[in-house]
Every structure is written in structure tokens, then in C-alpha cells.
Amino acid sequence: MIKDRLDNYKNYSLEKNITKGLEFLANANFDDYADGRYELSDEMYVNIQTYNTKSDADFEAHRLYADIQYIISGKEKIGVTEYSDCKTSIQYNDDADIEFLKGSGEYIMMNKGDFMILYPNDAHKPSISIDKSEIVRKAVVKVRL
């Protein structure tokens, strides 16, 4: 897991497609994007979403894709823990590349302009309220590993 300000993404030496995903986020004008899924390449797509944060959720994990979660507006916290420290609550779905898990971990605050890279060993619970529910706009770049 990596968390930083998007302004700092060039400080990292990462996999080629992770870097391309960060470059997309750094150069995109999100006013031009409605919520939805946009294909970026054969190995990468982005989901733009607007939602209300929630009080809690299960952790989730992916096997085929890494997530780059980027806060366009609003703020939330994301729970993070090791996949191996969790127990399955809903079995892995091949079509959606997602498994839901029970576990405990730490929460990381995410503000406008922050990104977080989550790999398959990073179980995570995004979209969690900090103090109260609020509207967040987020881009999640899914990078096939």
C-alpha cells in the first residue's frame, strides 16, 4: 500500500501501468467525466463515482487488479490490513474480481488530492466516514497485474 498526494507521484519508481494510471489521474479534468467506467487500455480502466461515505463495511480484496484510489473531492478514511490477517465473509467472485473479508486494521485519512495504491495483499475498506457521512467523488483506476 502506498498513500501520498498526487502531486508527489513522480517520486516513485513503480510498475509501468501503475505509473500510467497515476499519470492519467494527474492529467485528467474530472469535470469532463460523468460517473461511470472508462477504458484506458487493455490492462486498465477507471471508475468515476460519487457517493455518501458510510459508517462501516467489510474489507475487500482483489486478485487480478491493483486499485489506485484518488479523491477528487470530499474526504473519507480507508481501512487497510493484510489480506492474510482476514477471514472470508463473501467468497471471491471471478467476474467482479472481489472478495469480502472480516478483519481489523488501521484507518488512513484521505483528502482531496490524495491517492492510495492497493495491491492484492492489501485488504481495504474504502468509503468510510470520518465524522459524519459526506459526499465524496473518487476515481478508482483498476490496473491488471
C-alpha positions as a printed Julia matrix, in Angstrom:
145×3 Matrix{Float64}:
   0.0     0.0     0.0
   1.2     3.47   -0.9
  -0.58    6.67    0.16
   0.52   10.15   -0.89
  -0.56   13.38   -2.55
  -0.96   13.03   -6.3
   1.47   15.94   -6.73
   4.2    13.58   -5.47
   3.56   10.58   -7.76
   6.73   11.2    -9.8
   8.78   10.44   -6.67
   8.0     6.72   -7.04
   9.53    4.07   -9.26
   6.54    1.79   -9.91
   5.28   -0.74  -12.42
   4.72    0.78  -15.87
   0.92    0.53  -15.77
   0.67    1.87  -12.21
   2.68    4.9   -13.39
   0.38    5.28  -16.41
  -2.63    5.2   -14.09
  -1.15    7.91  -11.9
  -0.33   10.0   -15.0
  -3.94    9.69  -16.13
  -5.14   10.93  -12.73
  -2.66   13.82  -12.73
  -3.71   15.0   -16.2
  -7.47   14.32  -16.19
 -10.03   17.1   -15.98
 -12.67   15.3   -13.93
 -15.26   17.97  -14.78
 -15.3    16.31  -18.22
 -16.2    12.87  -16.78
 -19.6    11.73  -15.64
 -19.73    8.9   -13.13
 -19.08    5.58  -14.84
 -16.45    3.24  -16.23
 -13.9     4.38  -18.82
 -11.44    2.06  -20.57
  -7.9     3.44  -20.51
  -6.15    0.45  -22.17
  -6.45   -3.32  -22.45
  -4.92   -3.58  -18.97
  -6.51   -0.63  -17.21
  -9.81    1.18  -16.66
 -11.13    3.85  -14.32
 -14.37    4.01  -12.37
 -15.54    7.54  -11.54
 -18.04    7.53   -8.69
 -19.88    9.91   -6.4
 -21.3     8.55   -3.14
 -22.03    9.21    0.51
 -19.47    7.79    2.92
 -20.7     5.07    5.28
 -20.09    4.21    8.93
 -18.55    0.79    8.28
 -18.14   -2.02    5.74
 -16.35   -5.3     5.22
 -12.83   -5.31    3.87
 -12.43   -6.18    0.19
  -9.55   -7.61   -1.81
  -8.8    -8.25   -5.46
  -6.65  -10.88   -7.14
  -6.27   -9.62  -10.71
  -6.15   -5.85  -10.31
  -4.43   -3.25   -8.17
  -6.5    -0.22   -7.19
  -5.34    3.37   -7.41
  -7.94    5.24   -5.37
  -7.9     9.02   -5.85
 -10.05   11.55   -4.01
 -11.38   14.15   -6.47
 -13.44   15.93   -3.79
 -14.5    15.33   -0.21
 -12.75   13.2     2.37
 -13.0     9.71    3.8
 -10.97    7.13    5.61
  -9.89    3.8     4.18
  -9.25    0.82    6.41
  -6.21   -1.23    5.42
  -4.86   -4.58    6.63
  -3.01   -7.61    5.34
  -5.18   -9.99    3.34
  -3.7   -12.92    5.27
  -4.98  -11.43    8.55
  -8.63  -11.59    7.39
 -11.35  -14.22    7.17
 -13.61  -14.51    4.12
 -17.16  -13.25    4.61
 -18.26  -13.48    0.94
 -16.34  -15.82   -1.38
 -14.25  -14.47   -4.24
 -16.27  -13.54   -7.35
 -14.23  -14.21  -10.52
 -16.34  -11.92  -12.71
 -16.05   -8.92  -10.39
 -12.54   -9.74   -9.07
 -13.62   -9.13   -5.5
 -13.75  -10.98   -2.2
 -15.24   -9.56    1.01
 -13.47  -10.12    4.31
 -13.76   -9.64    8.06
 -10.77   -8.33    9.95
  -9.27   -5.35   11.7
  -6.71   -2.84   10.58
  -5.72    0.78   10.64
  -7.6     3.69    9.08
  -5.89    6.15    6.79
  -7.38    9.58    6.16
  -7.88   10.51    2.52
  -8.44   14.12    1.48
  -8.95   15.83   -1.87
  -5.8    15.25   -3.96
  -4.69   12.09   -2.13
  -4.11    8.74   -3.82
  -3.68    5.25   -2.44
  -2.31    2.25   -4.33
  -3.67   -1.06   -3.06
  -2.22   -4.38   -4.21
  -3.85   -7.83   -3.88
  -2.28   -8.4    -0.44
  -3.84   -5.11    0.79
  -7.33   -5.82    2.09
  -9.13   -2.49    2.25
 -12.43   -0.91    3.24
 -12.96    2.34    1.34
 -15.67    4.98    1.6
 -15.77    5.19    5.4
 -17.0     8.37    7.11
 -14.55   10.35    9.21
 -17.02   12.16   11.5
 -20.3    12.03    9.6
 -21.48   10.91    6.19
 -20.45   13.23    3.39
 -20.36   13.24   -0.39
 -17.12   12.05   -1.98
 -16.15   12.0    -5.63
 -13.48    9.43   -6.38
 -11.63    7.91   -9.32
 -10.51    4.3    -8.95
  -8.04    3.19  -11.59
  -8.0    -0.61  -11.87
  -4.63   -1.89  -13.13
  -4.35   -5.51  -14.26
  -1.31   -7.16  -12.71
